[in-house]
Tab-separated table of C-alpha atoms and ligand atoms in Angstrom:
chain	number	residue	atom	x	y	z
P	27	UNK	CA	-7.628	-0.284	-30.192
P	28	UNK	CA	-4.624	-1.007	-32.283
P	29	UNK	CA	-3.397	-3.836	-30.048
P	30	UNK	CA	-6.298	-5.943	-31.292
P	31	UNK	CA	-4.419	-6.315	-34.593
P	32	UNK	CA	-1.747	-8.292	-32.744
P	33	UNK	CA	-1.905	-11.931	-31.726
P	34	UNK	CA	-1.078	-12.967	-28.168
P	35	UNK	CA	2.188	-14.471	-29.369
P	36	UNK	CA	3.156	-11.228	-31.145
P	37	UNK	CA	2.386	-9.122	-28.062
P	38	UNK	CA	4.410	-11.458	-25.864
P	39	UNK	CA	7.333	-11.334	-28.263
P	40	UNK	CA	7.266	-7.552	-28.494
P	41	UNK	CA	6.989	-7.268	-24.718
P	42	UNK	CA	9.906	-9.624	-24.182
P	43	UNK	CA	12.023	-7.725	-26.733
P	44	UNK	CA	11.513	-4.241	-25.303
P	45	UNK	CA	9.727	-4.063	-21.978
P	46	UNK	CA	11.584	-4.311	-18.674
P	47	UNK	CA	9.080	-5.055	-15.899
P	48	UNK	CA	9.174	-3.903	-12.261
P	49	UNK	CA	10.399	-6.363	-9.593
P	50	UNK	CA	10.959	-9.140	-12.129
P	51	UNK	CA	13.567	-11.771	-12.897
P	52	UNK	CA	13.607	-11.289	-16.648
P	53	UNK	CA	15.209	-14.604	-17.405
P	54	UNK	CA	12.320	-16.357	-15.626
P	55	UNK	CA	9.741	-14.073	-17.184
P	56	UNK	CA	10.949	-14.756	-20.684
P	57	UNK	CA	10.981	-18.485	-20.081
P	58	UNK	CA	7.449	-18.429	-18.637
P	59	UNK	CA	5.926	-15.791	-20.961
P	60	UNK	CA	3.729	-12.916	-19.881
P	61	UNK	CA	0.002	-12.900	-19.282
P	62	UNK	CA	-1.478	-10.054	-21.307
P	63	UNK	CA	-4.351	-8.325	-19.520
P	64	UNK	CA	-6.452	-6.546	-22.095
P	65	UNK	CA	-9.544	-5.253	-20.350
P	66	UNK	CA	-11.403	-5.160	-17.058
P	67	UNK	CA	-14.896	-4.566	-15.771
P	68	UNK	CA	-16.249	-4.232	-12.223
P	69	UNK	CA	-14.318	-6.720	-10.062
P	70	UNK	CA	-12.945	-8.736	-13.012
P	71	UNK	CA	-9.881	-8.530	-15.233
P	72	UNK	CA	-9.688	-10.332	-18.580
P	73	UNK	CA	-6.612	-11.654	-20.351
P	74	UNK	CA	-5.999	-11.891	-24.070
P	75	UNK	CA	-7.241	-15.499	-24.036
P	76	UNK	CA	-10.607	-14.316	-22.758
P	77	UNK	CA	-10.094	-15.726	-19.235
P	78	UNK	CA	-12.125	-13.919	-16.589
P	79	UNK	CA	-10.157	-13.449	-13.384
P	80	UNK	CA	-11.556	-12.036	-10.143
P	81	UNK	CA	-9.092	-9.354	-9.122
P	82	UNK	CA	-8.270	-10.052	-5.490
P	83	UNK	CA	-5.529	-7.410	-5.511
P	84	UNK	CA	-7.444	-4.387	-6.902
P	85	UNK	CA	-4.697	-4.114	-9.517
P	86	UNK	CA	-1.859	-3.347	-7.129
P	87	UNK	CA	-3.887	-2.312	-4.061
P	88	UNK	CA	-5.390	0.596	-5.959
P	89	UNK	CA	-8.621	0.016	-7.907
P	90	UNK	CA	-10.948	0.797	-4.993
P	91	UNK	CA	-14.074	1.552	-7.045
P	92	UNK	CA	-13.532	-1.319	-9.479
P	93	UNK	CA	-12.971	-1.198	-13.205
P	94	UNK	CA	-14.926	0.364	-16.054
P	95	UNK	CA	-16.136	3.554	-14.336
P	96	UNK	CA	-17.401	5.878	-17.080
P	97	UNK	CA	-17.542	8.775	-14.643
P	98	UNK	CA	-13.806	8.646	-14.071
P	99	UNK	CA	-13.097	8.472	-17.798
P	100	UNK	CA	-15.390	11.466	-18.328
P	101	UNK	CA	-13.764	13.463	-15.534
P	102	UNK	CA	-10.376	12.924	-17.210
P	103	UNK	CA	-11.747	13.732	-20.665
P	104	UNK	CA	-13.460	16.943	-19.569
P	105	UNK	CA	-10.391	18.123	-17.702
P	106	UNK	CA	-8.119	17.301	-20.644
P	107	UNK	CA	-10.273	19.379	-22.950
P	108	UNK	CA	-10.409	22.302	-20.526
P	109	UNK	CA	-6.828	22.285	-19.252
P	110	UNK	CA	-4.743	19.130	-19.802
P	111	UNK	CA	-1.761	20.421	-17.901
P	112	UNK	CA	-0.454	23.333	-16.028
P	113	UNK	CA	2.033	23.359	-13.199
P	114	UNK	CA	1.859	24.616	-9.638
P	115	UNK	CA	5.188	26.440	-9.836
P	116	UNK	CA	5.576	30.188	-10.640
P	117	UNK	CA	2.940	31.188	-8.037
P	118	UNK	CA	0.293	29.439	-10.148
P	119	UNK	CA	-2.252	26.821	-9.331
P	120	UNK	CA	-5.125	25.146	-11.171
P	121	UNK	CA	-8.605	24.481	-9.802
P	122	UNK	CA	-8.575	20.704	-9.303
P	123	UNK	CA	-5.500	20.347	-7.032
P	124	UNK	CA	-6.780	23.214	-4.897
P	125	UNK	CA	-10.183	21.568	-4.536
P	126	UNK	CA	-8.673	18.146	-3.977
P	127	UNK	CA	-6.372	19.470	-1.253
P	128	UNK	CA	-9.395	20.998	0.451
P	129	UNK	CA	-11.268	17.684	0.242
P	130	UNK	CA	-8.302	15.763	1.637
P	131	UNK	CA	-8.022	18.193	4.549
P	132	UNK	CA	-11.703	17.546	5.254
P	133	UNK	CA	-11.366	13.743	5.431
P	134	UNK	CA	-7.909	13.532	7.065
P	135	UNK	CA	-7.274	13.410	10.828
P	136	UNK	CA	-8.059	16.842	12.272
P	137	UNK	CA	-4.440	17.967	12.719
P	138	UNK	CA	-3.872	17.703	8.943
P	139	UNK	CA	-4.797	20.565	6.614
P	140	UNK	CA	-2.124	20.777	3.898
P	141	UNK	CA	-1.225	18.572	0.954
P	142	UNK	CA	1.839	18.145	-1.287
P	143	UNK	CA	1.141	16.254	-4.520
P	144	UNK	CA	3.292	13.810	-6.480
P	145	UNK	CA	2.669	11.012	-8.937
P	146	UNK	CA	3.547	7.902	-6.914
P	147	UNK	CA	3.863	6.602	-3.400
P	148	UNK	CA	7.641	6.464	-3.751
P	149	UNK	CA	7.792	10.108	-4.771
P	150	UNK	CA	5.636	11.162	-1.869
P	151	UNK	CA	7.792	9.260	0.597
P	152	UNK	CA	10.759	11.113	-0.865
P	153	UNK	CA	8.833	14.335	-0.216
P	154	UNK	CA	8.018	13.187	3.326
P	155	UNK	CA	11.648	12.428	4.119
P	156	UNK	CA	12.805	15.755	2.701
P	157	UNK	CA	10.069	17.597	4.514
P	158	UNK	CA	10.664	16.219	8.018
P	159	UNK	CA	14.389	16.860	7.771
P	160	UNK	CA	13.679	20.354	6.445
P	161	UNK	CA	11.281	20.907	9.346
P	162	UNK	CA	13.880	20.114	11.986
P	163	UNK	CA	16.440	22.280	10.188
P	164	UNK	CA	13.917	25.154	10.267
P	165	UNK	CA	13.492	24.509	13.985
P	166	UNK	CA	17.237	24.981	14.389
P	167	UNK	CA	17.896	21.275	14.953
P	168	UNK	CA	19.564	20.058	11.744
P	169	UNK	CA	21.161	17.137	13.587
P	170	UNK	CA	17.735	15.773	14.487
P	171	UNK	CA	17.561	13.865	11.212
P	172	UNK	CA	17.643	10.134	11.890
P	173	UNK	CA	14.601	8.185	10.685
P	174	UNK	CA	13.508	4.991	12.421
P	175	UNK	CA	11.787	2.481	10.174
P	176	UNK	CA	11.180	-1.268	10.327
P	177	UNK	CA	12.590	-4.426	8.785
P	178	UNK	CA	10.389	-5.739	5.946
P	179	UNK	CA	8.693	-2.342	5.553
P	180	UNK	CA	7.902	-1.260	2.008
P	181	UNK	CA	8.046	2.451	1.264
P	182	UNK	CA	8.626	2.410	-2.480
P	183	UNK	CA	11.357	1.898	-4.987
P	184	UNK	CA	13.148	5.204	-5.493
P	185	UNK	CA	16.407	5.534	-3.578
P	186	UNK	CA	14.613	7.317	-0.733
P	187	UNK	CA	11.736	4.812	-0.772
P	188	UNK	CA	14.029	1.792	-0.795
P	189	UNK	CA	16.206	3.300	1.952
P	190	UNK	CA	13.188	3.999	4.137
P	191	UNK	CA	11.899	0.489	3.428
P	192	UNK	CA	13.336	-2.512	5.192
P	193	UNK	CA	13.697	-4.963	2.317
P	194	UNK	CA	17.248	-6.272	2.475
P	195	UNK	CA	17.221	-7.447	-1.140
P	196	UNK	CA	16.523	-3.871	-2.215
P	197	UNK	CA	19.187	-2.428	0.097
P	198	UNK	CA	21.768	-4.815	-1.369
P	199	UNK	CA	21.189	-3.395	-4.847
P	200	UNK	CA	21.193	0.283	-3.847
P	201	UNK	CA	24.921	0.846	-3.892
P	202	UNK	CA	24.500	3.258	-1.000
P	203	UNK	CA	21.291	4.052	0.839
P	204	UNK	CA	20.156	7.463	2.053
P	205	UNK	CA	22.169	7.901	5.268
P	206	UNK	CA	20.858	7.802	8.819
P	207	UNK	CA	17.879	5.517	8.438
P	208	UNK	CA	17.693	2.523	10.807
P	209	UNK	CA	15.315	-0.432	10.843
P	210	UNK	CA	13.875	-2.199	13.880
P	211	UNK	CA	11.710	-5.274	14.470
P	212	UNK	CA	8.277	-5.192	12.808
P	213	UNK	CA	5.124	-5.909	14.849
P	214	UNK	CA	4.600	-9.373	13.402
P	215	UNK	CA	3.781	-11.830	16.156
P	216	UNK	CA	3.492	-14.940	13.953
P	217	UNK	CA	7.239	-14.664	13.325
P	218	UNK	CA	8.627	-12.676	16.246
P	219	UNK	CA	6.224	-13.476	19.096
P	220	UNK	CA	7.721	-15.497	21.945
P	221	UNK	CA	6.262	-18.603	23.549
P	222	UNK	CA	3.688	-17.625	26.166
P	223	UNK	CA	3.706	-13.940	25.152
P	224	UNK	CA	0.244	-12.441	24.612
P	225	UNK	CA	-0.495	-10.343	21.540
P	226	UNK	CA	-0.820	-7.317	23.786
P	227	UNK	CA	2.608	-7.914	25.331
P	228	UNK	CA	4.161	-8.528	21.939
P	229	UNK	CA	2.736	-5.247	20.620
P	230	UNK	CA	4.328	-3.361	23.490
P	231	UNK	CA	7.647	-5.171	22.990
P	232	UNK	CA	7.641	-4.340	19.262
P	233	UNK	CA	6.931	-0.675	20.113
P	234	UNK	CA	9.746	-0.741	22.659
P	235	UNK	CA	12.136	-1.665	19.833
P	236	UNK	CA	11.326	1.776	18.402
P	237	UNK	CA	11.879	3.501	21.727
P	238	UNK	CA	15.177	1.669	22.211
P	239	UNK	CA	16.353	2.931	18.817
P	240	UNK	CA	15.360	6.496	19.747
P	241	UNK	CA	17.138	6.312	23.100
P	242	UNK	CA	20.224	4.720	21.568
P	243	UNK	CA	20.578	7.520	19.003
P	244	UNK	CA	19.534	10.174	21.519
P	245	UNK	CA	16.159	11.849	20.912
P	246	UNK	CA	17.916	15.025	19.743
P	247	UNK	CA	19.198	13.069	16.787
P	248	UNK	CA	15.925	11.420	15.737
P	249	UNK	CA	13.612	13.222	13.327
P	250	UNK	CA	10.805	10.729	12.873
P	251	UNK	CA	9.464	7.217	12.942
P	252	UNK	CA	7.883	5.959	9.711
P	253	UNK	CA	5.552	2.991	9.393
P	254	UNK	CA	2.784	1.469	7.325
P	255	UNK	CA	-0.176	1.106	9.709
P	256	UNK	CA	-0.475	-2.411	8.308
P	257	UNK	CA	2.586	-3.688	6.500
P	258	UNK	CA	1.286	-4.521	3.037
P	259	UNK	CA	3.926	-5.801	0.643
P	260	UNK	CA	5.700	-7.318	3.660
P	261	UNK	CA	2.729	-9.683	4.031
P	262	UNK	CA	-0.352	-7.878	5.403
P	263	UNK	CA	1.044	-7.871	8.918
P	264	UNK	CA	-1.585	-6.542	11.270
P	265	UNK	CA	-0.071	-5.219	14.492
P	266	UNK	CA	-1.594	-6.049	17.881
P	267	UNK	CA	-3.991	-3.379	19.182
P	268	UNK	CA	-1.415	-2.280	21.766
P	269	UNK	CA	1.207	-1.312	19.146
P	270	UNK	CA	0.118	1.954	17.503
P	271	UNK	CA	-1.093	3.832	20.593
P	272	UNK	CA	2.202	2.959	22.251
P	273	UNK	CA	4.175	4.135	19.200
P	274	UNK	CA	2.306	7.444	19.268
P	275	UNK	CA	2.970	7.806	23.001
P	276	UNK	CA	6.685	7.092	22.506
P	277	UNK	CA	6.990	9.553	19.604
P	278	UNK	CA	5.313	12.302	21.630
P	279	UNK	CA	7.409	11.569	24.711
P	280	UNK	CA	10.669	11.967	22.760
P	281	UNK	CA	9.426	14.707	20.405
P	282	UNK	CA	9.875	12.478	17.384
P	283	UNK	CA	7.569	13.037	14.397
P	284	UNK	CA	5.172	10.278	13.384
P	285	UNK	CA	5.070	9.526	9.650
P	286	UNK	CA	2.461	7.079	8.395
P	287	UNK	CA	2.720	5.458	4.996
P	288	UNK	CA	-0.887	4.871	3.965
P	289	UNK	CA	-0.199	4.214	0.292
P	290	UNK	CA	-2.099	0.938	0.710
P	291	UNK	CA	-4.357	1.628	3.672
P	292	UNK	CA	-5.593	5.079	2.594
P	293	UNK	CA	-9.052	5.828	1.192
P	294	UNK	CA	-11.181	3.214	2.828
P	295	UNK	CA	-9.273	-0.039	2.912
P	296	UNK	CA	-9.514	-0.490	6.689
P	297	UNK	CA	-13.088	0.806	7.008
P	298	UNK	CA	-12.185	4.456	7.585
P	299	UNK	CA	-10.795	7.041	5.196
P	300	UNK	CA	-7.382	6.395	6.749
P	301	UNK	CA	-5.954	3.702	9.003
P	302	UNK	CA	-4.804	6.602	11.212
P	303	UNK	CA	-8.481	6.922	12.127
P	304	UNK	CA	-8.865	3.158	12.545
P	305	UNK	CA	-6.001	3.191	15.056
P	306	UNK	CA	-6.783	6.609	16.606
P	307	UNK	CA	-3.575	8.323	15.455
P	308	UNK	CA	-2.687	11.932	14.677
P	309	UNK	CA	0.438	11.590	12.561
P	310	UNK	CA	2.576	14.475	11.305
P	311	UNK	CA	2.596	13.164	7.740
P	312	UNK	CA	0.521	10.613	5.841
P	313	UNK	CA	1.763	9.350	2.501
P	314	UNK	CA	-1.085	8.368	0.177
P	315	UNK	CA	-1.459	7.313	-3.464
P	316	UNK	CA	-3.078	4.339	-5.225
P	317	UNK	CA	-6.788	4.362	-4.209
P	318	UNK	CA	-6.764	8.173	-4.286
P	319	UNK	CA	-7.633	7.825	-7.983
P	320	UNK	CA	-8.489	4.109	-7.836
P	321	UNK	CA	-5.411	3.779	-10.077
P	322	UNK	CA	-7.179	5.470	-13.025
P	323	UNK	CA	-4.458	8.144	-12.987
P	324	UNK	CA	-1.041	8.207	-11.297
P	325	UNK	CA	-1.315	10.536	-8.314
P	326	UNK	CA	-0.001	10.712	-4.779
P	327	UNK	CA	-0.696	13.112	-1.953
P	328	UNK	CA	1.448	13.700	1.082
P	329	UNK	CA	-0.873	14.913	3.825
P	330	UNK	CA	1.056	17.306	6.039
P	331	UNK	CA	0.177	17.999	9.663
P	332	UNK	CA	-0.226	21.504	11.089
P	333	UNK	CA	2.988	21.373	13.078
P	334	UNK	CA	5.185	20.968	9.987
P	335	UNK	CA	2.992	23.078	7.705
P	336	UNK	CA	2.938	26.068	10.070
P	337	UNK	CA	6.705	26.008	10.455
P	338	UNK	CA	7.141	26.061	6.688
P	339	UNK	CA	4.679	28.873	6.196
P	340	UNK	CA	5.673	30.984	9.186
P	341	UNK	CA	9.426	30.644	8.906
P	342	UNK	CA	9.407	31.045	5.128
P	343	UNK	CA	12.320	30.241	2.806
P	344	UNK	CA	11.989	28.068	-0.264
P	345	UNK	CA	11.564	24.296	0.116
P	346	UNK	CA	13.690	23.187	-2.833
P	347	UNK	CA	11.539	20.270	-3.864
P	348	UNK	CA	8.688	19.424	-6.250
P	349	UNK	CA	7.719	17.683	-9.434
P	350	UNK	CA	6.539	18.680	-12.894
P	351	UNK	CA	3.389	16.712	-12.227
P	352	UNK	CA	2.779	17.897	-8.641
P	353	UNK	CA	-0.948	18.643	-8.629
P	354	UNK	CA	-1.571	17.399	-12.176
P	355	UNK	CA	-5.006	18.816	-13.095
P	356	UNK	CA	-6.278	15.682	-14.839
P	357	UNK	CA	-5.138	13.299	-12.100
P	358	UNK	CA	-6.691	15.589	-9.477
P	359	UNK	CA	-9.989	15.786	-11.400
P	360	UNK	CA	-10.126	11.998	-11.450
P	361	UNK	CA	-9.282	11.833	-7.737
P	362	UNK	CA	-12.105	14.235	-6.879
P	363	UNK	CA	-14.605	12.134	-8.811
P	364	UNK	CA	-13.216	8.916	-7.319
P	365	UNK	CA	-13.614	10.204	-3.749
P	366	UNK	CA	-17.130	11.313	-4.650
P	367	UNK	CA	-17.967	7.763	-5.809
P	368	UNK	CA	-16.474	6.220	-2.658
P	369	UNK	CA	-18.654	8.529	-0.552
P	370	UNK	CA	-21.810	8.304	-2.665
P	371	UNK	CA	-21.772	4.496	-2.711
P	372	UNK	CA	-20.939	4.215	0.983
P	373	UNK	CA	-17.983	1.962	0.202
P	374	UNK	CA	-16.108	2.750	3.397
P	375	UNK	CA	-19.098	2.023	5.623
P	376	UNK	CA	-19.676	-1.186	3.666
P	377	UNK	CA	-16.108	-2.320	4.351
P	378	UNK	CA	-16.352	-1.340	8.012
P	379	UNK	CA	-19.756	-2.837	8.792
P	380	UNK	CA	-20.295	-5.620	6.296
P	381	UNK	CA	-17.689	-6.905	3.869
P	382	UNK	CA	-14.677	-6.412	6.166
P	383	UNK	CA	-16.069	-8.515	9.020
P	384	UNK	CA	-17.473	-11.002	6.472
P	385	UNK	CA	-14.052	-11.470	4.823
P	386	UNK	CA	-12.396	-11.995	8.216
P	387	UNK	CA	-15.004	-14.586	9.162
P	388	UNK	CA	-14.809	-16.370	5.801
P	389	UNK	CA	-11.030	-16.651	5.995
P	390	UNK	CA	-11.209	-17.909	9.568
P	391	UNK	CA	-14.038	-20.383	9.074
P	392	UNK	CA	-13.354	-21.660	5.571
P	393	UNK	CA	-9.636	-21.220	4.877
P	394	UNK	CA	-7.786	-21.416	8.207
P	395	UNK	CA	-8.483	-25.147	8.612
P	396	UNK	CA	-6.835	-26.115	5.309
P	397	UNK	CA	-3.743	-28.301	5.821
P	398	UNK	CA	-1.512	-25.801	3.975
P	399	UNK	CA	-2.601	-22.824	6.082
P	400	UNK	CA	-0.746	-21.781	9.231
P	401	UNK	CA	-2.625	-18.578	9.966
P	402	UNK	CA	-5.121	-16.209	8.366
P	403	UNK	CA	-5.370	-12.481	9.054
P	404	UNK	CA	-7.753	-9.776	7.940
P	405	UNK	CA	-8.601	-6.179	8.617
P	406	UNK	CA	-11.053	-4.214	6.484
P	407	UNK	CA	-10.682	-5.536	2.953
P	408	UNK	CA	-7.126	-6.801	3.382
P	409	UNK	CA	-6.319	-10.421	4.002
P	410	UNK	CA	-3.384	-12.781	4.377
P	411	UNK	CA	-2.938	-16.549	4.347
P	412	UNK	CA	0.280	-18.061	5.693
P	413	UNK	CA	1.385	-21.139	3.734
P	414	UNK	CA	3.109	-23.763	5.891
P	415	UNK	CA	4.304	-27.326	5.522
P	416	UNK	CA	3.302	-28.188	9.099
P	417	UNK	CA	0.679	-26.318	11.017
P	418	UNK	CA	1.880	-27.337	14.503
P	419	UNK	CA	5.555	-26.372	14.110
P	420	UNK	CA	4.958	-23.599	11.497
P	421	UNK	CA	7.613	-25.279	9.325
P	422	UNK	CA	7.754	-23.772	5.814
P	423	UNK	CA	8.281	-25.404	2.430
P	424	UNK	CA	11.723	-25.010	0.882
P	425	UNK	CA	12.961	-23.103	-0.998
P	426	UNK	CA	11.383	-20.148	0.821
P	427	UNK	CA	8.494	-18.610	-1.084
P	428	UNK	CA	8.153	-21.455	-3.582
P	429	UNK	CA	4.949	-22.925	-2.110
P	430	UNK	CA	3.186	-19.559	-2.213
P	431	UNK	CA	4.087	-19.217	-5.899
P	432	UNK	CA	2.521	-22.647	-6.493
P	433	UNK	CA	-0.659	-21.481	-4.734
P	434	UNK	CA	-0.640	-18.219	-6.701
P	435	UNK	CA	-0.345	-20.008	-10.038
P	436	UNK	CA	-3.260	-22.303	-9.182
P	437	UNK	CA	-5.266	-19.338	-7.940
P	438	UNK	CA	-4.889	-17.491	-11.237
P	439	UNK	CA	-5.640	-20.672	-13.185
P	440	UNK	CA	-8.820	-21.009	-11.101
P	441	UNK	CA	-9.936	-17.457	-11.734
P	442	UNK	CA	-8.651	-15.391	-8.833
P	443	UNK	CA	-5.685	-13.041	-8.716
P	444	UNK	CA	-4.034	-13.056	-5.296
P	445	UNK	CA	-0.410	-12.255	-4.642
P	446	UNK	CA	2.423	-14.349	-3.215
P	447	UNK	CA	4.880	-12.480	-1.036
P	448	UNK	CA	7.415	-14.682	0.713
P	449	UNK	CA	5.374	-17.549	2.146
P	450	UNK	CA	2.233	-15.442	2.451
P	451	UNK	CA	-0.716	-15.106	0.106
P	452	UNK	CA	-2.143	-11.617	0.288
P	453	UNK	CA	-5.330	-10.032	-0.970
P	454	UNK	CA	-6.616	-6.499	-1.161
P	455	UNK	CA	-9.698	-6.487	-3.382
P	456	UNK	CA	-11.679	-3.551	-4.758
P	457	UNK	CA	-13.929	-1.994	-2.119
P	458	UNK	CA	-16.950	-2.773	-4.335
P	459	UNK	CA	-16.749	-6.463	-3.425
P	460	UNK	CA	-19.939	-7.833	-1.892
P	461	UNK	CA	-20.535	-10.911	0.241
P	462	UNK	CA	-21.190	-12.856	-2.984
P	463	UNK	CA	-17.865	-11.770	-4.456
P	464	UNK	CA	-16.125	-12.822	-1.248
P	465	UNK	CA	-17.829	-16.240	-1.421
P	466	UNK	CA	-16.680	-16.633	-5.020
P	467	UNK	CA	-13.128	-15.685	-4.000
P	468	UNK	CA	-13.058	-18.117	-1.086
P	469	UNK	CA	-14.215	-21.007	-3.281
P	470	UNK	CA	-11.525	-20.266	-5.843
P	471	UNK	CA	-8.825	-19.913	-3.194
P	472	UNK	CA	-9.837	-23.239	-1.642
P	473	UNK	CA	-9.553	-24.924	-5.025
P	474	UNK	CA	-6.117	-23.386	-5.514
P	475	UNK	CA	-5.009	-24.592	-2.071
P	476	UNK	CA	-6.190	-28.129	-2.849
P	477	UNK	CA	-4.374	-28.244	-6.184
P	478	UNK	CA	-1.256	-26.743	-4.599
P	479	UNK	CA	-1.362	-29.272	-1.741
P	480	UNK	CA	-1.473	-32.097	-4.287
P	481	UNK	CA	1.502	-30.630	-6.188
P	482	UNK	CA	3.510	-29.971	-3.046
P	483	UNK	CA	2.878	-33.496	-1.730
P	484	UNK	CA	4.734	-34.834	-4.793
P	485	UNK	CA	7.895	-32.896	-3.927
K	21	PLP	C1	3.218	1.182	1.715
K	21	PLP	C2	3.732	1.588	0.376
K	21	PLP	N1	4.458	2.702	0.264
K	21	PLP	C3	4.929	3.132	-0.920
K	21	PLP	C4	4.690	2.424	-2.062
K	21	PLP	C5	5.244	2.896	-3.353
K	21	PLP	O1	4.258	3.384	-4.168
K	21	PLP	P1	4.540	3.539	-5.743
K	21	PLP	O2	4.708	2.155	-6.277
K	21	PLP	O3	3.326	4.248	-6.236
K	21	PLP	O4	5.765	4.355	-5.884
K	21	PLP	C6	3.938	1.250	-2.001
K	21	PLP	C7	3.653	0.458	-3.204
K	21	PLP	O5	3.065	-0.603	-3.162
K	21	PLP	C8	3.457	0.814	-0.744
K	21	PLP	O6	2.785	-0.332	-0.618
């Protein structure tokens, strides 16, 4: 590889001169310098200094089958030789998106049989928004176009994604969001639960916030509710068990479509193909991306329920939407092979029956008692650690988010990549992790917490 002719310093200088990074304060980045990741294998990433780092984030929630999979490289290579690109416009298709769509229909909840491809989660949420509004227009109800979402939700970074999301910092920079999207309270009891309220009651109250928003607008004006089954970037917020069934009941009662954003939770993370199955839901759309190819190729798939799909097919008329790379043959070939690996190696069953429960137990028994930790949460192979100054009062360190960054920096220095979001440490490792990998991760996280506690005590 040609990059090997460059020193670390040269790569950092070139990067700083020309490369604008996502979600980054570039003044800070240039002062701190970038870490250059040069290769990866199995559960580990390696930087240009040769440091081995256990990847507790599966890249960015995506590398489900781990790194260094020859089979995926071969699938891409073979497809590139055969047919590197052709589009799905002009009444054409290519074999791999057709076969992938069939496979996705097989593993999705039973009311879902159609797929619309894109290249990223943000793009597919754009598709989802366009599609549900188009659906209601086809049904003769063009005014039924309000979308209910939640504060702190993350649905991507395009204008549609950021508008659907509930990140105020992103809204402030939009210069005008997509109209008619409102955001209600998220189902996050650690922050919004009231004294004496059970988790069950809180879940129902959080769902009622959605119903209130529907009633306030008038159900004839509300197209859909969108939510991540588990809010990921917002801090791995796991809703109480009462929340999702109640949301589904409310949506059905008011004839409001249910849109799930499973960009993070799709393809095994919660111990089922989709979190919709974990929570017993039959949504009208499911946005997926990331682990669909384990990140080896950019690809997203919007899974479209029969209700919307039949209206589009039966009523006809062109849906004026799509991308050059919708159904990219190479990305779809890689996805097919990736899903085959997930199935062949029983990764989903492993998460459901073994590593998921083991991670939850390890966090509870070995991390929750640390003086810096206010709460731990886990579901499947997703975990969160709340960093607090005082456990009893849940007081946070100031400025907000700074303590989690301190923990993150010590974590990376001690050989584990976990992410800081607000005052929460989050993890979402490759599904290939075993009990031993989890033990290794827990030891490294504990070390990081100890070092961080010592640093924070000085402040
Ligand atoms: C729930 C959710 N939706 C959408 C997206 C956006 O996906 P992408 O970054 O591929 O556009 C993300 C990214 O992390 C996500 O977590």
